[in-house]
XYZ file of C-alpha atoms in Angstrom:
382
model
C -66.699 -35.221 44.863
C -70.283 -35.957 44.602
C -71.422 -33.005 43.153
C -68.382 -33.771 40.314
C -69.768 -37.143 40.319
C -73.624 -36.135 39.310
C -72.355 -33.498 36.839
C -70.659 -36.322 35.000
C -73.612 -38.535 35.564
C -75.846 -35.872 34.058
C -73.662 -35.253 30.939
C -73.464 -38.647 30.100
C -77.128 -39.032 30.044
C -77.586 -35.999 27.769
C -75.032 -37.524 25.539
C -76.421 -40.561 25.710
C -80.108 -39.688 24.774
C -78.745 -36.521 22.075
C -77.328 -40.119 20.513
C -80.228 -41.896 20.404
C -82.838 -38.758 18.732
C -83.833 -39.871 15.509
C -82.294 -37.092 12.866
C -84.981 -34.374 11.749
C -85.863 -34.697 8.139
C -85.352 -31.120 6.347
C -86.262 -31.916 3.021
C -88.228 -34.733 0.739
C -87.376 -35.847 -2.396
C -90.425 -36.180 -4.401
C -90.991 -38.089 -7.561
C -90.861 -36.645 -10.636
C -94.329 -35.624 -12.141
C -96.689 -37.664 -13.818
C -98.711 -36.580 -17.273
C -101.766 -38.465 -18.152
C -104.170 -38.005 -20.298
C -108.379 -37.153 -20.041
C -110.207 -40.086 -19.345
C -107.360 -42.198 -19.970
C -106.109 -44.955 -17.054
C -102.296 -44.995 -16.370
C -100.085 -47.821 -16.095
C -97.607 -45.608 -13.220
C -97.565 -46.741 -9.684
C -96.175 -44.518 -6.750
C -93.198 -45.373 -5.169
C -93.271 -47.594 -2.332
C -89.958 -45.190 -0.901
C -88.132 -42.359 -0.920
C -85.288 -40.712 -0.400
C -85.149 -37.354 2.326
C -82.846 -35.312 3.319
C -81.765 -34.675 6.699
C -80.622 -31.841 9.109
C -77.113 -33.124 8.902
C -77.305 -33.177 4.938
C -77.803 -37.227 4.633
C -80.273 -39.002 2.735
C -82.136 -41.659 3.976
C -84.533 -44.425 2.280
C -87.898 -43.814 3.765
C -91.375 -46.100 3.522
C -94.345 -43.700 2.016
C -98.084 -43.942 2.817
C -100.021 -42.701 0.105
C -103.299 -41.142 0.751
C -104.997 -43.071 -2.555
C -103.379 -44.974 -5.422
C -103.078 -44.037 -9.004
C -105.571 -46.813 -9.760
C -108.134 -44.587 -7.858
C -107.327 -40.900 -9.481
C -109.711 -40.102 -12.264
C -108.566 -38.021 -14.693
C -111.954 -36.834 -15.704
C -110.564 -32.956 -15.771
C -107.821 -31.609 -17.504
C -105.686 -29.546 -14.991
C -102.450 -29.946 -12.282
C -103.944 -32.126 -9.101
C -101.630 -33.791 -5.987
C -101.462 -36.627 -4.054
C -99.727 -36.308 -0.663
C -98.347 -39.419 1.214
C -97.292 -40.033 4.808
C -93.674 -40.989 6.168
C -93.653 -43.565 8.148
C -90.041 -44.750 9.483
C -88.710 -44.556 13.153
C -85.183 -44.151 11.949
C -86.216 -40.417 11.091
C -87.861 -37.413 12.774
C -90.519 -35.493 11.340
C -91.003 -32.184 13.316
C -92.508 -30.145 10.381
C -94.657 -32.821 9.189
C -93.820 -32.881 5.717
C -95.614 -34.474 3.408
C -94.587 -36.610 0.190
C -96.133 -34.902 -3.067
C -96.518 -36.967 -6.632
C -97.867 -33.959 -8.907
C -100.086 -35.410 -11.924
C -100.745 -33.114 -14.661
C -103.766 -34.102 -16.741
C -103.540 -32.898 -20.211
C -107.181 -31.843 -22.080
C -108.293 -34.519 -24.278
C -110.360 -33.509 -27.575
C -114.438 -34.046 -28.148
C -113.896 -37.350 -30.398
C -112.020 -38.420 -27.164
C -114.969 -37.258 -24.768
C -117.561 -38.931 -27.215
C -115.861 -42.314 -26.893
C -115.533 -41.639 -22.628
C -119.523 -41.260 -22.603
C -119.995 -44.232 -24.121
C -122.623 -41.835 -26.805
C -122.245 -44.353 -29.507
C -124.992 -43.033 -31.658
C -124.275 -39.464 -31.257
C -120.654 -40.106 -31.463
C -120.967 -41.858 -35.391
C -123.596 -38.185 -35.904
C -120.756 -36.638 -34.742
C -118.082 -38.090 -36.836
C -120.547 -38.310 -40.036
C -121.396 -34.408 -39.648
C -119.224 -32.020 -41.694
C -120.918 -28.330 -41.648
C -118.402 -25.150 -42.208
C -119.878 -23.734 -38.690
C -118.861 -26.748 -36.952
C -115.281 -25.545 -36.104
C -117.263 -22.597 -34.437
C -118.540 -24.988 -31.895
C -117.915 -24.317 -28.042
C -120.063 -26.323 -26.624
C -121.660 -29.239 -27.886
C -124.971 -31.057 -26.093
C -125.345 -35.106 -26.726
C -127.600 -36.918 -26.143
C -127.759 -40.183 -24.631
C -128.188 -43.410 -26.752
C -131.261 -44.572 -24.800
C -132.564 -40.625 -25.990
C -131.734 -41.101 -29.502
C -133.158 -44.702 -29.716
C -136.284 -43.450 -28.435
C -136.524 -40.862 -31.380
C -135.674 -43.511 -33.978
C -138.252 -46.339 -32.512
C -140.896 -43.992 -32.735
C -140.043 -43.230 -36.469
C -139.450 -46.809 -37.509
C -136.107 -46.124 -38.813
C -132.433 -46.811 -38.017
C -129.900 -44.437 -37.388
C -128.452 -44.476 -40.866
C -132.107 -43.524 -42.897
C -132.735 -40.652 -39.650
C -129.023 -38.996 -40.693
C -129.708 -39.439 -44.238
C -132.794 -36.980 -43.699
C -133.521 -32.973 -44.538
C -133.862 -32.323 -40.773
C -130.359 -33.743 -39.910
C -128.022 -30.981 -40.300
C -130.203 -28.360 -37.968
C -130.742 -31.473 -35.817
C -127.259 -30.974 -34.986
C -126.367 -27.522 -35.815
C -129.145 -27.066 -32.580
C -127.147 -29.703 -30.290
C -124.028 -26.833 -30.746
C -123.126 -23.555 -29.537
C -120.442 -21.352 -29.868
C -121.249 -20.192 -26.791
C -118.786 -21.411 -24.166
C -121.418 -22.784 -21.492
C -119.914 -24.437 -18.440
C -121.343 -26.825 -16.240
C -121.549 -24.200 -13.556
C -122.728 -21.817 -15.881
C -125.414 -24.435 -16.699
C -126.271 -25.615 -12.840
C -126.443 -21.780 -11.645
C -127.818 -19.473 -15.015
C -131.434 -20.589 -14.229
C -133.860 -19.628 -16.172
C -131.434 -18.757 -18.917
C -131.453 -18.331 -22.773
C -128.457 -19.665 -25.238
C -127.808 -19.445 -28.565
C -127.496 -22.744 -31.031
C -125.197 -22.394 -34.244
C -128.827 -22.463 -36.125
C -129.395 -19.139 -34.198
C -132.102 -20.627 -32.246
C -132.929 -20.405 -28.717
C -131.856 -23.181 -26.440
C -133.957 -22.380 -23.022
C -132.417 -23.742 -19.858
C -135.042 -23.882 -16.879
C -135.691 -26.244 -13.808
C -134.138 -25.570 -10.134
C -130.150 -24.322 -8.953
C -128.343 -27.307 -9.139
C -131.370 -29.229 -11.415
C -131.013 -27.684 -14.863
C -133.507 -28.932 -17.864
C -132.045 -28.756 -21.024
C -134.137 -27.525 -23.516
C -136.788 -27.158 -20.870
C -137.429 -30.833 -19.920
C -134.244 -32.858 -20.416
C -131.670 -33.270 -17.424
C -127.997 -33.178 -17.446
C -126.446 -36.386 -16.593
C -122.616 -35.534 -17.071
C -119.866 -32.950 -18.083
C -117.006 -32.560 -18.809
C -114.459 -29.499 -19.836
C -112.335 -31.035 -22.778
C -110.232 -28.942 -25.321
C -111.502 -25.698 -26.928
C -115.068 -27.181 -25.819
C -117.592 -27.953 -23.206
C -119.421 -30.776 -23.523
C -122.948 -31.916 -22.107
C -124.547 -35.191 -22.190
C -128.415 -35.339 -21.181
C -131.395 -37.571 -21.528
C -132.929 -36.348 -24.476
C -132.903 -34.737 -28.198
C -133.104 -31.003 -28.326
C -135.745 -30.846 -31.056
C -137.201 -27.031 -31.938
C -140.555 -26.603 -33.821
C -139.126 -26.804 -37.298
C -137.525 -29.629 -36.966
C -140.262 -31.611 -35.172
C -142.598 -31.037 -38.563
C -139.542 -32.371 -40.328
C -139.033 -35.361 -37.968
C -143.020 -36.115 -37.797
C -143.747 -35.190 -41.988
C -145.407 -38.119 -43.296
C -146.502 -39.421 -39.605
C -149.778 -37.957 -39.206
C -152.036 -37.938 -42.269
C -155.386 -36.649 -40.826
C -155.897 -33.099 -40.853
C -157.508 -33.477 -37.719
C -155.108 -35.842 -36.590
C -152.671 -32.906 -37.634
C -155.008 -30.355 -35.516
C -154.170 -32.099 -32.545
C -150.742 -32.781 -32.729
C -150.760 -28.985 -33.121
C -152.626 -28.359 -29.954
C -150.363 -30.723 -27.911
C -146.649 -29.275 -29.272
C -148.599 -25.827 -28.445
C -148.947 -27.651 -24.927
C -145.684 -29.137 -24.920
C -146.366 -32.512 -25.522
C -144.616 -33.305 -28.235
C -141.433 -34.870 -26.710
C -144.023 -36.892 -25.206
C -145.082 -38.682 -28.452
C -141.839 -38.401 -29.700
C -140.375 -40.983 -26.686
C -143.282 -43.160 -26.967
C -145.701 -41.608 -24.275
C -149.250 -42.281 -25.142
C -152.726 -40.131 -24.668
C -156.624 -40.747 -24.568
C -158.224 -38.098 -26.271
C -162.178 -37.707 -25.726
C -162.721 -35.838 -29.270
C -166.394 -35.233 -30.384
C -168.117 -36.523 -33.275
C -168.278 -33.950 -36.509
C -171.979 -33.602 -36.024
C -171.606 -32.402 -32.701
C -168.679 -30.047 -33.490
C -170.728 -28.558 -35.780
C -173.492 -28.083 -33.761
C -171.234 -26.392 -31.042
C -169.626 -24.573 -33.681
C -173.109 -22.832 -35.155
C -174.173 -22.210 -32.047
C -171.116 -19.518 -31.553
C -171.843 -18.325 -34.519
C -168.667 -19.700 -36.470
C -167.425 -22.046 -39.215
C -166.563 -25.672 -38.396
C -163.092 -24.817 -39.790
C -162.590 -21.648 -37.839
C -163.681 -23.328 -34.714
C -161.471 -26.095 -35.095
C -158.826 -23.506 -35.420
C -159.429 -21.093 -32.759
C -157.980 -20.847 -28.897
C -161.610 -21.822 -27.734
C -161.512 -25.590 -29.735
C -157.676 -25.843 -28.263
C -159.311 -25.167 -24.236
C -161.912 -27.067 -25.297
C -159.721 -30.597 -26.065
C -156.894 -29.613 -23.333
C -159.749 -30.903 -21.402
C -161.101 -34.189 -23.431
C -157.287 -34.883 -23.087
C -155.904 -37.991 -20.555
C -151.896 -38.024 -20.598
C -151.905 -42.099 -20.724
C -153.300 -43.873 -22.648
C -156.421 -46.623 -22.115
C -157.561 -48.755 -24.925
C -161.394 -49.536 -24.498
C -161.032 -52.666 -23.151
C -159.058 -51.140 -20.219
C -162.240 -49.200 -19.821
C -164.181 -51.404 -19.791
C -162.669 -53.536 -17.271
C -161.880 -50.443 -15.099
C -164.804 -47.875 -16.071
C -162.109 -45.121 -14.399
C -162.196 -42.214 -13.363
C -160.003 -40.548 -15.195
C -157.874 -36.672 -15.203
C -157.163 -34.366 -18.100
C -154.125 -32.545 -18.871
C -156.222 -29.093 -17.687
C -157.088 -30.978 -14.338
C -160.754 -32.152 -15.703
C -162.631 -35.083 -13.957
C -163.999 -36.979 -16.660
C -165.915 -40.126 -15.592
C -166.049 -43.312 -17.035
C -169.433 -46.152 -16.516
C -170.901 -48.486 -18.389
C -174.681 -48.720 -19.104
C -176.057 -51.682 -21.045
C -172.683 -52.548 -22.676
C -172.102 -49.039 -23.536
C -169.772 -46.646 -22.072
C -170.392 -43.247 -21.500
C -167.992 -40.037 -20.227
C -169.608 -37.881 -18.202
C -173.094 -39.395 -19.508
C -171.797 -38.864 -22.563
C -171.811 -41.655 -25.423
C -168.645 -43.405 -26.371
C -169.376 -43.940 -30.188
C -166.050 -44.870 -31.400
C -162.675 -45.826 -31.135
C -159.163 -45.777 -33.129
C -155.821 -46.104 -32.348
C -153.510 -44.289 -33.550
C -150.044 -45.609 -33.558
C -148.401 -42.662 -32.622
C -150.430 -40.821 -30.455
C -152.401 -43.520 -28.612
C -156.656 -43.911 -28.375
C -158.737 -41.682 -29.971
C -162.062 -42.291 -28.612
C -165.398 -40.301 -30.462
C -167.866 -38.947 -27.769
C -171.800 -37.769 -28.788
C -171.219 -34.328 -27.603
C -168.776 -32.040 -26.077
C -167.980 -32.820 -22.572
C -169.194 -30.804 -19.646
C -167.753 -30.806 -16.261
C -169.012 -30.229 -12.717
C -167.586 -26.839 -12.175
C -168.749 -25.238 -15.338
């Protein structure tokens, strides 16, 4: 009898506690997708509940614990992407640990779309206004940033309607395209590496893995893969020889002025005018370029146009500008672009450079202080 007694005892436990087992889940009915498009914010939230299955072929109304909310997906890339969510209800049993899925499908939105994202308000109206028959060729397309672009147009005293109304517009753009179709990754990892623009020039990518320099000094500040098209948006204009004359034509006058500017776009200095940067440039008088230049031997005009004359001011040149009252408050000591000392004092209300005699001064608007010396300027180590 008391073994009969326990046997009952013990089935009636088992009975009672198979009872009390929350029902497995087997299954989870997820929501149906969602389709959004690039850069675009959606109005959808995700369901609070849902319905699963279970192992004896129920439903059941279940609470869901999403990982993030809609309000925090970016739909910055076109593509399929998922956000899972949690069950969390006693009245069910989740041995597999399944997961709630609401599957968003982003479709690829077009470069007018992409323009208006970045916020390139200038480039985006250069965009719209430009209408070239190699423009549907384009597979990637560089822009440049509005801060970039004003830049440009402060330094040639014009406004962005008189700059597109210009000869060097259309390759200014035709250079900011390529059919080539130039990734991100392509860009972050293809270091150095060479492209083509739709003007058939070469678009040189340097800098570090990871760092890329567009053009070979500007960086890349955002990207994005949009329809038929990869585009690019860094901190400055991708401006080749040809079209720098065409952008600076009419700036610089002098043909010495015009001798320099040479020697410092040789240097690659240019952008550096171009976005407002400023030198001091040590240049001898005539008289003593012409004595330098007959005691090689030469014409004034063929010194002033060889390597030796380019060397020469590489080293007469400070990459910042100082007006002469800044020297004369300061009397610096002061480094060239080719890593010369040159040395700044004052003697009786003069002031010299390396003992040398500061005769003159101009400023030039767009290049900065232009100060004429007695002689050309020696240095300790020659």
């Amino acid at each position: 009898k008391s073994i009969k007694l326990m046997v009952v005892l013990v089935l009636g436990l088992m009975l009672f506690s198979c009872e009390n087992d929350p029902p497995d889940i087997t299954s989870i009915n997820n929501p149906e997708p969602l389709i959004i498009r690039q850069f675009e914010n959606t109005d959808h939230t995700l369901e609070d509940t849902l319905d699963v299955t279970l192992e004896d072929d129920t439903t059941k109304r279940v609470t869901i614990d999403w990982e993030r909310s809609l309000q925090d997906f970016e739909a910055l890339e076109p593509g399929t992407f998922e956000i899972e969510g949690t069950i969390k209800s006693e009245a069910v049993a989740n041995p597999q640990n399944l997961k709630a899925v609401q599957t968003i499908t982003v479709e690829a939105a077009n470069v007018n779309e992409a323009l208006d994202y970045s916020d390139a308000t200038y480039f985006t109206t250069m965009y719209e206004t430009f209408e070239h028959p190699d423009k549907d060729a384009m597979n990637t397309l560089f822009v440049p940033s509005d801060a970039a672009i004003q830049s440009i147009l402060d330094f040639l005293e014009m406004d962005l309607e008189t700059l597109m109304d210009q000869d060097v517009f259309e390759p200014l753009m035709l250079d900011h395209m390529s059919a080539e179709s130039i990734s991100s990754n392509r860009l972050e990892t293809n270091i150095p590496g060479v492209y083509t623009t739709l003007r058939d020039k070469d678009l040189v990518v340097e800098g570090e893995m990871g760092s890329p320099q567009i053009d070979g000094q500007h960086s890349l500040i955002e990207s994005y893969e949009v329809e038929d098209a990869h585009i690019h948006v860094i901190d400055g204009m991708i401006l080749s020889d040809d079209t720098l004359n065409m952008v600076g034509s009419g700036v610089f006058d002098d043909d010495l002025q015009a001798r320099l500017l040479d020697i410092l776009r040789n240097e690659g200095f240019i952008n550096d005018i171009l976005l407002g940067r400023k030198f001091t440039i040590f240049i001898p008088s005539q008289s003593a370029l012409i004595e330098y230049a007959d005691t090689e031997g030469i014409s004034l005009n063929a010194f002033l146009e060889s390597s030796e004359f380019e060397t020469i001011i590489l080293s007469h040149v400070v990459r910042a500008e100082y007006s002469v009252d800044d020297l004369y408050v300061e009397t610096p000591e002061l480094e060239s672009v080719s890593g010369d000392i040159i040395d700044i004092t004052l003697e009786d209300d003069d002031l010299y450079a390396n003992d040398v005699l500061i005769s003159d001064t101009e400023t030039i608007d767009q290049m900065g202080t232009l100060l004429t010396i007695d002689a050309i300027l020696t240095f300790e180590d020659e």
